[in-house]
Amino acid sequence: MSLIVTGTVGIDSIFAPTGRVEGVLGGSCTYFSAAASFHDKVRMIAVVGDDFPQEHFLTLAKFRGIDTSGLEVRTGSKTFRWGGKYHENMDKRDTLFTELGVLLEAPPKVPDNFKDSRFVFLANTHPAVQMQLLSNFSRPSLVVADTMDLWINTAREELGRLLSSIDGLVLNYDEAELLTGKRNTVAAARHILQMGPKFVVVKKGEHGCLFVHRDGMGALPAFPAEVVIDPTGAGDTFAGGMMGFLAAHCAKDPTANPKSLELILRALAHGTVMASFNIESFSLDRLARLQPDELRGRFDEFARMMRIQ
Amino acid sequence: MSLIVTGTVGIDSIFAPTGRVEGVLGGSCTYFSAAASFHDKVRMIAVVGDDFPQEHFLTLAKFRGIDTSGLEVRTGSKTFRWGGKYHENMDKRDTLFTELGVLLEAPPKVPDNFKDSRFVFLANTHPAVQMQLLSNFSRPSLVVADTMDLWINTAREELGRLLSSIDGLVLNYDEAELLTGKRNTVAAARHILQMGPKFVVVKKGEHGCLFVHRDGMGALPAFPAEVVIDPTGAGDTFAGGMMGFLAAHCAKDPTANPKSLELILRALAHGTVMASFNIESFSLDRLARLQPDELRGRFDEFARMMRIQ
């Protein structure tokens, strides 16, 4: 079942108590795709400028499962750049700079041969752009989107239209509160269900995630992490692990329902474990050297932690 | 396998965004015992003054499994009273007043017929008092203690002695940081293992718990709660559900090891579910009307949420 992600491929500079890196590979589409590629092939839709470094193309190429043929390199344009600084306890960050560059121009085109994609993840961008990208896919099996405070504050109407067109929404707990005015995370997630989606995944960082589905609820802790080098991309690798698992599982078992409570719960555990590797390094470093048996081993450990009956 | 708890039985006044109550039944020993009594009989060691209201005795009596013969009523003394005010988001509180009363006097005596207790929970009090109480039990199978910031700050040496005499420590995440100087909760818990205990349970309130054991780790989310009326006693009901399950399980299966990673993980899930009921009301109201089938039903639901393989 073909998986596709739309989002950003960018260049990050990160300042953290654990170190600093400048000009490294980043972006939601990048992190998502790298994570998903451990489960299934993944098609990437993004655009960069002609300043995008060769070494970053080489890093993307290390992930065999990523199909980069939808990554447009636009001549004369500048790649999206972001700089962030993490606070002492790593759970909050300030944006130091944002150079939107090519993100201010037309969004990337979806190649015709990608329009049959069945699993669609719309990484965070303006909801009108997410809607336009979504319109390219003729018969998706599962559509999940991410969003952020900026669009909740500035594009509420377009976000409302998006919410009625997707199956699942992934967002942070503080964004869930902002979107609904409800401080209790369960109440906020339930409220979002009334806006359209069949399920909502609320990300709580080091505290794991909460999951509200029309058929029930779920919650998972984060994988207990002693080493946190850089949380950048944790949310996108979480989503990539989740969607990659769902796409791969449904390819193997065509009778499986990717929107079911049970299957998404399992998918969230795969996302959780993937994110736990990502935070062990800056940029894609850890995922680039992650071995399938390490991934399996940690997943089994995580499952064991919660086999409570 | 006989379970005993030492701690406070007190009178609380609670001010919360969800309401206010004055003069209600509270105390660590109370919450723990009420919770544990759903699994097994539990012996209570505490002391109150002769101002302790008759209605509170009647409430305790509703929990058939609680043996109150170790609850001393001291003539001429005043019952411990505590007043607290919860902030808007319910996850922080200020102490409005503390009237220690009888807690300033000699601790309660452990009746001779309780000295064979095998499962011992030392609820939060001065670590020297916890040590003295512990010395009453000749051959306990499992000893778990709770502590708090006050003793970490003022009785570090006595706390160190306690830690080398117990099997497990239960404490809040911010207290784990205070005790170890380590901000990362996993690192803090690992550090505490070096101080003596075989396992450490770090309570994170609405974010569940983290568990570090000499043989491995565990983590559980809280049960997703939409209605939070009063978090008072959540930590003690969590501990009561956990210890009650362990005592009951090991009574049924004498070959079970109450200190094993696997069994404690299951016990933590029972604690988590018990706490989720407690926060649905002020004082003991919810637990007093909790039915065994409700408890089983929610436990099964919680287990289902995490059956990820």
PDB file of N, CA and C in Angstrom, chain A residues 168-245:
ATOM      1  N   GLY A 168      -7.301  11.231  10.410  1.00  0.00           N
ATOM      2  CA  GLY A 168      -6.644  11.388  11.700  1.00  0.00           C
ATOM      3  C   GLY A 168      -5.863  12.687  11.791  1.00  0.00           C
ATOM      4  N   LEU A 169      -5.809  13.244  12.997  1.00  0.00           N
ATOM      5  CA  LEU A 169      -5.005  14.438  13.239  1.00  0.00           C
ATOM      6  C   LEU A 169      -3.973  14.116  14.309  1.00  0.00           C
ATOM      7  N   VAL A 170      -2.748  14.580  14.080  1.00  0.00           N
ATOM      8  CA  VAL A 170      -1.668  14.433  15.046  1.00  0.00           C
ATOM      9  C   VAL A 170      -1.276  15.835  15.471  1.00  0.00           C
ATOM     10  N   LEU A 171      -1.231  16.098  16.760  1.00  0.00           N
ATOM     11  CA  LEU A 171      -0.809  17.431  17.214  1.00  0.00           C
ATOM     12  C   LEU A 171      -0.298  17.360  18.646  1.00  0.00           C
ATOM     13  N   ASN A 172       0.391  18.428  19.057  1.00  0.00           N
ATOM     14  CA  ASN A 172       0.929  18.470  20.418  1.00  0.00           C
ATOM     15  C   ASN A 172      -0.172  18.802  21.430  1.00  0.00           C
ATOM     16  N   TYR A 173       0.078  18.456  22.690  1.00  0.00           N
ATOM     17  CA  TYR A 173      -0.954  18.646  23.710  1.00  0.00           C
ATOM     18  C   TYR A 173      -1.318  20.117  23.900  1.00  0.00           C
ATOM     19  N   ASP A 174      -0.324  21.014  23.784  1.00  0.00           N
ATOM     20  CA  ASP A 174      -0.643  22.431  23.975  1.00  0.00           C
ATOM     21  C   ASP A 174      -1.412  22.973  22.775  1.00  0.00           C
ATOM     22  N   GLU A 175      -1.187  22.384  21.607  1.00  0.00           N
ATOM     23  CA  GLU A 175      -1.950  22.782  20.423  1.00  0.00           C
ATOM     24  C   GLU A 175      -3.395  22.271  20.510  1.00  0.00           C
ATOM     25  N   ALA A 176      -3.552  21.106  21.113  1.00  0.00           N
ATOM     26  CA  ALA A 176      -4.913  20.573  21.314  1.00  0.00           C
ATOM     27  C   ALA A 176      -5.702  21.501  22.227  1.00  0.00           C
ATOM     28  N   GLU A 177      -5.035  22.026  23.232  1.00  0.00           N
ATOM     29  CA  GLU A 177      -5.698  22.970  24.138  1.00  0.00           C
ATOM     30  C   GLU A 177      -6.031  24.274  23.404  1.00  0.00           C
ATOM     31  N   LEU A 178      -5.070  24.733  22.601  1.00  0.00           N
ATOM     32  CA  LEU A 178      -5.276  25.982  21.849  1.00  0.00           C
ATOM     33  C   LEU A 178      -6.444  25.840  20.866  1.00  0.00           C
ATOM     34  N   LEU A 179      -6.523  24.700  20.225  1.00  0.00           N
ATOM     35  CA  LEU A 179      -7.559  24.476  19.211  1.00  0.00           C
ATOM     36  C   LEU A 179      -8.945  24.394  19.824  1.00  0.00           C
ATOM     37  N   THR A 180      -9.034  23.890  21.052  1.00  0.00           N
ATOM     38  CA  THR A 180     -10.353  23.596  21.638  1.00  0.00           C
ATOM     39  C   THR A 180     -10.696  24.447  22.845  1.00  0.00           C
ATOM     40  N   GLY A 181      -9.694  25.081  23.443  1.00  0.00           N
ATOM     41  CA  GLY A 181      -9.948  25.809  24.679  1.00  0.00           C
ATOM     42  C   GLY A 181     -10.085  24.883  25.875  1.00  0.00           C
ATOM     43  N   LYS A 182      -9.836  23.589  25.680  1.00  0.00           N
ATOM     44  CA  LYS A 182      -9.983  22.627  26.773  1.00  0.00           C
ATOM     45  C   LYS A 182      -8.620  22.204  27.300  1.00  0.00           C
ATOM     46  N   ARG A 183      -8.436  22.376  28.585  1.00  0.00           N
ATOM     47  CA  ARG A 183      -7.143  22.104  29.188  1.00  0.00           C
ATOM     48  C   ARG A 183      -6.908  20.610  29.385  1.00  0.00           C
ATOM     49  N   ASN A 184      -7.948  19.910  29.719  1.00  0.00           N
ATOM     50  CA  ASN A 184      -7.827  18.459  29.878  1.00  0.00           C
ATOM     51  C   ASN A 184      -7.611  17.829  28.506  1.00  0.00           C
ATOM     52  N   THR A 185      -6.543  17.061  28.385  1.00  0.00           N
ATOM     53  CA  THR A 185      -6.141  16.551  27.072  1.00  0.00           C
ATOM     54  C   THR A 185      -7.170  15.582  26.491  1.00  0.00           C
ATOM     55  N   VAL A 186      -7.762  14.759  27.333  1.00  0.00           N
ATOM     56  CA  VAL A 186      -8.787  13.827  26.841  1.00  0.00           C
ATOM     57  C   VAL A 186      -9.991  14.614  26.322  1.00  0.00           C
ATOM     58  N   ALA A 187     -10.408  15.615  27.097  1.00  0.00           N
ATOM     59  CA  ALA A 187     -11.560  16.428  26.692  1.00  0.00           C
ATOM     60  C   ALA A 187     -11.244  17.172  25.391  1.00  0.00           C
ATOM     61  N   ALA A 188     -10.017  17.694  25.271  1.00  0.00           N
ATOM     62  CA  ALA A 188      -9.627  18.412  24.058  1.00  0.00           C
ATOM     63  C   ALA A 188      -9.661  17.475  22.851  1.00  0.00           C
ATOM     64  N   ALA A 189      -9.102  16.286  23.020  1.00  0.00           N
ATOM     65  CA  ALA A 189      -9.066  15.336  21.905  1.00  0.00           C
ATOM     66  C   ALA A 189     -10.474  14.923  21.485  1.00  0.00           C
ATOM     67  N   ARG A 190     -11.342  14.698  22.468  1.00  0.00           N
ATOM     68  CA  ARG A 190     -12.734  14.346  22.146  1.00  0.00           C
ATOM     69  C   ARG A 190     -13.412  15.475  21.371  1.00  0.00           C
ATOM     70  N   HIS A 191     -13.130  16.690  21.775  1.00  0.00           N
ATOM     71  CA  HIS A 191     -13.707  17.861  21.107  1.00  0.00           C
ATOM     72  C   HIS A 191     -13.260  17.902  19.640  1.00  0.00           C
ATOM     73  N   ILE A 192     -11.995  17.581  19.404  1.00  0.00           N
ATOM     74  CA  ILE A 192     -11.479  17.610  18.023  1.00  0.00           C
ATOM     75  C   ILE A 192     -12.186  16.560  17.166  1.00  0.00           C
ATOM     76  N   LEU A 193     -12.538  15.429  17.769  1.00  0.00           N
ATOM     77  CA  LEU A 193     -13.270  14.400  17.009  1.00  0.00           C
ATOM     78  C   LEU A 193     -14.548  14.980  16.399  1.00  0.00           C
ATOM     79  N   GLN A 194     -15.163  15.897  17.151  1.00  0.00           N
ATOM     80  CA  GLN A 194     -16.405  16.505  16.650  1.00  0.00           C
ATOM     81  C   GLN A 194     -16.152  17.424  15.462  1.00  0.00           C
ATOM     82  N   MET A 195     -14.890  17.787  15.242  1.00  0.00           N
ATOM     83  CA  MET A 195     -14.556  18.654  14.105  1.00  0.00           C
ATOM     84  C   MET A 195     -14.333  17.848  12.824  1.00  0.00           C
ATOM     85  N   GLY A 196     -14.385  16.537  12.915  1.00  0.00           N
ATOM     86  CA  GLY A 196     -14.284  15.758  11.684  1.00  0.00           C
ATOM     87  C   GLY A 196     -13.479  14.478  11.715  1.00  0.00           C
ATOM     88  N   PRO A 197     -12.271  14.499  12.276  1.00  0.00           N
ATOM     89  CA  PRO A 197     -11.433  13.301  12.161  1.00  0.00           C
ATOM     90  C   PRO A 197     -12.011  12.106  12.921  1.00  0.00           C
ATOM     91  N   LYS A 198     -11.591  10.908  12.497  1.00  0.00           N
ATOM     92  CA  LYS A 198     -12.030   9.694  13.177  1.00  0.00           C
ATOM     93  C   LYS A 198     -11.159   9.398  14.391  1.00  0.00           C
ATOM     94  N   PHE A 199      -9.942   9.947  14.370  1.00  0.00           N
ATOM     95  CA  PHE A 199      -9.078   9.775  15.536  1.00  0.00           C
ATOM     96  C   PHE A 199      -8.112  10.944  15.667  1.00  0.00           C
ATOM     97  N   VAL A 200      -7.667  11.141  16.890  1.00  0.00           N
ATOM     98  CA  VAL A 200      -6.737  12.224  17.213  1.00  0.00           C
ATOM     99  C   VAL A 200      -5.610  11.643  18.046  1.00  0.00           C
ATOM    100  N   VAL A 201      -4.388  11.954  17.669  1.00  0.00           N
ATOM    101  CA  VAL A 201      -3.227  11.542  18.449  1.00  0.00           C
ATOM    102  C   VAL A 201      -2.612  12.798  19.054  1.00  0.00           C
ATOM    103  N   VAL A 202      -2.589  12.859  20.364  1.00  0.00           N
ATOM    104  CA  VAL A 202      -2.010  14.008  21.045  1.00  0.00           C
ATOM    105  C   VAL A 202      -0.616  13.632  21.522  1.00  0.00           C
ATOM    106  N   LYS A 203       0.385  14.342  21.010  1.00  0.00           N
ATOM    107  CA  LYS A 203       1.775  14.059  21.369  1.00  0.00           C
ATOM    108  C   LYS A 203       2.145  14.829  22.633  1.00  0.00           C
ATOM    109  N   LYS A 204       2.762  14.125  23.578  1.00  0.00           N
ATOM    110  CA  LYS A 204       3.146  14.766  24.838  1.00  0.00           C
ATOM    111  C   LYS A 204       4.654  14.670  25.092  1.00  0.00           C
ATOM    112  N   GLY A 205       5.430  14.483  24.017  1.00  0.00           N
ATOM    113  CA  GLY A 205       6.885  14.458  24.161  1.00  0.00           C
ATOM    114  C   GLY A 205       7.342  13.349  25.088  1.00  0.00           C
ATOM    115  N   GLU A 206       8.119  13.704  26.091  1.00  0.00           N
ATOM    116  CA  GLU A 206       8.674  12.703  27.014  1.00  0.00           C
ATOM    117  C   GLU A 206       7.586  11.950  27.786  1.00  0.00           C
ATOM    118  N   HIS A 207       6.350  12.459  27.739  1.00  0.00           N
ATOM    119  CA  HIS A 207       5.266  11.795  28.459  1.00  0.00           C
ATOM    120  C   HIS A 207       4.424  10.901  27.551  1.00  0.00           C
ATOM    121  N   GLY A 208       4.876  10.693  26.326  1.00  0.00           N
ATOM    122  CA  GLY A 208       4.180   9.761  25.458  1.00  0.00           C
ATOM    123  C   GLY A 208       3.041  10.391  24.685  1.00  0.00           C
ATOM    124  N   CYS A 209       2.004   9.631  24.460  1.00  0.00           N
ATOM    125  CA  CYS A 209       0.895  10.138  23.653  1.00  0.00           C
ATOM    126  C   CYS A 209      -0.439   9.651  24.184  1.00  0.00           C
ATOM    127  N   LEU A 210      -1.447  10.414  23.834  1.00  0.00           N
ATOM    128  CA  LEU A 210      -2.822  10.052  24.138  1.00  0.00           C
ATOM    129  C   LEU A 210      -3.538   9.904  22.810  1.00  0.00           C
ATOM    130  N   PHE A 211      -4.445   8.962  22.749  1.00  0.00           N
ATOM    131  CA  PHE A 211      -5.079   8.616  21.488  1.00  0.00           C
ATOM    132  C   PHE A 211      -6.577   8.514  21.729  1.00  0.00           C
ATOM    133  N   VAL A 212      -7.344   9.314  21.010  1.00  0.00           N
ATOM    134  CA  VAL A 212      -8.788   9.222  21.127  1.00  0.00           C
ATOM    135  C   VAL A 212      -9.359   8.885  19.752  1.00  0.00           C
ATOM    136  N   HIS A 213     -10.160   7.849  19.720  1.00  0.00           N
ATOM    137  CA  HIS A 213     -10.688   7.272  18.489  1.00  0.00           C
ATOM    138  C   HIS A 213     -12.195   7.177  18.679  1.00  0.00           C
ATOM    139  N   ARG A 214     -12.931   7.206  17.583  1.00  0.00           N
ATOM    140  CA  ARG A 214     -14.392   7.102  17.735  1.00  0.00           C
ATOM    141  C   ARG A 214     -14.799   5.842  18.481  1.00  0.00           C
ATOM    142  N   ASP A 215     -13.959   4.797  18.416  1.00  0.00           N
ATOM    143  CA  ASP A 215     -14.306   3.528  19.057  1.00  0.00           C
ATOM    144  C   ASP A 215     -13.648   3.308  20.414  1.00  0.00           C
ATOM    145  N   GLY A 216     -12.905   4.287  20.913  1.00  0.00           N
ATOM    146  CA  GLY A 216     -12.263   4.094  22.213  1.00  0.00           C
ATOM    147  C   GLY A 216     -11.056   5.009  22.394  1.00  0.00           C
ATOM    148  N   MET A 217     -10.271   4.678  23.404  1.00  0.00           N
ATOM    149  CA  MET A 217      -9.125   5.518  23.739  1.00  0.00           C
ATOM    150  C   MET A 217      -7.876   4.685  23.871  1.00  0.00           C
ATOM    151  N   GLY A 218      -6.752   5.348  23.893  1.00  0.00           N
ATOM    152  CA  GLY A 218      -5.504   4.670  24.163  1.00  0.00           C
ATOM    153  C   GLY A 218      -4.508   5.668  24.725  1.00  0.00           C
ATOM    154  N   ALA A 219      -3.452   5.155  25.312  1.00  0.00           N
ATOM    155  CA  ALA A 219      -2.387   6.008  25.831  1.00  0.00           C
ATOM    156  C   ALA A 219      -1.128   5.170  25.866  1.00  0.00           C
ATOM    157  N   LEU A 220      -0.029   5.783  25.552  1.00  0.00           N
ATOM    158  CA  LEU A 220       1.259   5.093  25.642  1.00  0.00           C
ATOM    159  C   LEU A 220       2.266   6.024  26.284  1.00  0.00           C
ATOM    160  N   PRO A 221       3.139   5.476  27.118  1.00  0.00           N
ATOM    161  CA  PRO A 221       4.242   6.294  27.622  1.00  0.00           C
ATOM    162  C   PRO A 221       5.285   6.434  26.510  1.00  0.00           C
ATOM    163  N   ALA A 222       6.175   7.382  26.651  1.00  0.00           N
ATOM    164  CA  ALA A 222       7.345   7.392  25.771  1.00  0.00           C
ATOM    165  C   ALA A 222       8.234   6.216  26.177  1.00  0.00           C
ATOM    166  N   PHE A 223       9.092   5.770  25.281  1.00  0.00           N
ATOM    167  CA  PHE A 223      10.091   4.787  25.683  1.00  0.00           C
ATOM    168  C   PHE A 223      11.040   5.492  26.652  1.00  0.00           C
ATOM    169  N   PRO A 224      11.289   4.904  27.836  1.00  0.00           N
ATOM    170  CA  PRO A 224      12.117   5.605  28.830  1.00  0.00           C
ATOM    171  C   PRO A 224      13.520   5.887  28.280  1.00  0.00           C
ATOM    172  N   ALA A 225      13.840   7.154  28.168  1.00  0.00           N
ATOM    173  CA  ALA A 225      15.100   7.554  27.527  1.00  0.00           C
ATOM    174  C   ALA A 225      16.021   8.223  28.526  1.00  0.00           C
ATOM    175  N   GLU A 226      17.224   7.681  28.620  1.00  0.00           N
ATOM    176  CA  GLU A 226      18.207   8.287  29.521  1.00  0.00           C
ATOM    177  C   GLU A 226      19.058   9.310  28.771  1.00  0.00           C
ATOM    178  N   VAL A 227      19.212   9.085  27.476  1.00  0.00           N
ATOM    179  CA  VAL A 227      20.037   9.979  26.659  1.00  0.00           C
ATOM    180  C   VAL A 227      19.152  10.732  25.684  1.00  0.00           C
ATOM    181  N   VAL A 228      19.064  12.035  25.866  1.00  0.00           N
ATOM    182  CA  VAL A 228      18.318  12.868  24.929  1.00  0.00           C
ATOM    183  C   VAL A 228      19.289  13.924  24.406  1.00  0.00           C
ATOM    184  N   ILE A 229      19.685  13.760  23.156  1.00  0.00           N
ATOM    185  CA  ILE A 229      20.626  14.708  22.563  1.00  0.00           C
ATOM    186  C   ILE A 229      19.881  15.833  21.853  1.00  0.00           C
ATOM    187  N   ASP A 230      18.851  15.482  21.095  1.00  0.00           N
ATOM    188  CA  ASP A 230      18.139  16.495  20.315  1.00  0.00           C
ATOM    189  C   ASP A 230      16.728  16.008  19.983  1.00  0.00           C
ATOM    190  N   PRO A 231      15.712  16.649  20.564  1.00  0.00           N
ATOM    191  CA  PRO A 231      14.331  16.206  20.312  1.00  0.00           C
ATOM    192  C   PRO A 231      13.791  16.625  18.943  1.00  0.00           C
ATOM    193  N   THR A 232      14.550  17.410  18.166  1.00  0.00           N
ATOM    194  CA  THR A 232      14.044  17.867  16.867  1.00  0.00           C
ATOM    195  C   THR A 232      13.644  16.673  16.004  1.00  0.00           C
ATOM    196  N   GLY A 233      12.466  16.738  15.445  1.00  0.00           N
ATOM    197  CA  GLY A 233      12.012  15.676  14.548  1.00  0.00           C
ATOM    198  C   GLY A 233      11.367  14.509  15.263  1.00  0.00           C
ATOM    199  N   ALA A 234      11.270  14.577  16.594  1.00  0.00           N
ATOM    200  CA  ALA A 234      10.672  13.449  17.327  1.00  0.00           C
ATOM    201  C   ALA A 234       9.219  13.222  16.894  1.00  0.00           C
ATOM    202  N   GLY A 235       8.473  14.319  16.749  1.00  0.00           N
ATOM    203  CA  GLY A 235       7.076  14.191  16.348  1.00  0.00           C
ATOM    204  C   GLY A 235       6.931  13.623  14.941  1.00  0.00           C
ATOM    205  N   ASP A 236       7.822  14.013  14.056  1.00  0.00           N
ATOM    206  CA  ASP A 236       7.744  13.526  12.672  1.00  0.00           C
ATOM    207  C   ASP A 236       8.223  12.085  12.543  1.00  0.00           C
ATOM    208  N   THR A 237       9.227  11.691  13.329  1.00  0.00           N
ATOM    209  CA  THR A 237       9.639  10.285  13.283  1.00  0.00           C
ATOM    210  C   THR A 237       8.574   9.406  13.938  1.00  0.00           C
ATOM    211  N   PHE A 238       7.920   9.949  14.954  1.00  0.00           N
ATOM    212  CA  PHE A 238       6.788   9.240  15.575  1.00  0.00           C
ATOM    213  C   PHE A 238       5.715   8.973  14.516  1.00  0.00           C
ATOM    214  N   ALA A 239       5.345  10.014  13.780  1.00  0.00           N
ATOM    215  CA  ALA A 239       4.321   9.865  12.741  1.00  0.00           C
ATOM    216  C   ALA A 239       4.807   8.938  11.630  1.00  0.00           C
ATOM    217  N   GLY A 240       6.088   9.029  11.298  1.00  0.00           N
ATOM    218  CA  GLY A 240       6.638   8.176  10.243  1.00  0.00           C
ATOM    219  C   GLY A 240       6.649   6.709  10.635  1.00  0.00           C
ATOM    220  N   GLY A 241       7.007   6.435  11.877  1.00  0.00           N
ATOM    221  CA  GLY A 241       6.987   5.052  12.359  1.00  0.00           C
ATOM    222  C   GLY A 241       5.572   4.499  12.370  1.00  0.00           C
ATOM    223  N   MET A 242       4.648   5.350  12.770  1.00  0.00           N
ATOM    224  CA  MET A 242       3.236   4.952  12.832  1.00  0.00           C
ATOM    225  C   MET A 242       2.679   4.667  11.430  1.00  0.00           C
ATOM    226  N   MET A 243       2.840   5.622  10.524  1.00  0.00           N
ATOM    227  CA  MET A 243       2.262   5.472   9.181  1.00  0.00           C
ATOM    228  C   MET A 243       2.986   4.386   8.388  1.00  0.00           C
ATOM    229  N   GLY A 244       4.300   4.299   8.586  1.00  0.00           N
ATOM    230  CA  GLY A 244       5.062   3.256   7.889  1.00  0.00           C
ATOM    231  C   GLY A 244       4.577   1.875   8.291  1.00  0.00           C
ATOM    232  N   PHE A 245       4.371   1.688   9.601  1.00  0.00           N
ATOM    233  CA  PHE A 245       3.853   0.397  10.066  1.00  0.00           C
ATOM    234  C   PHE A 245       2.492   0.106   9.458  1.00  0.00           C
TER     235      PHE A 245
END
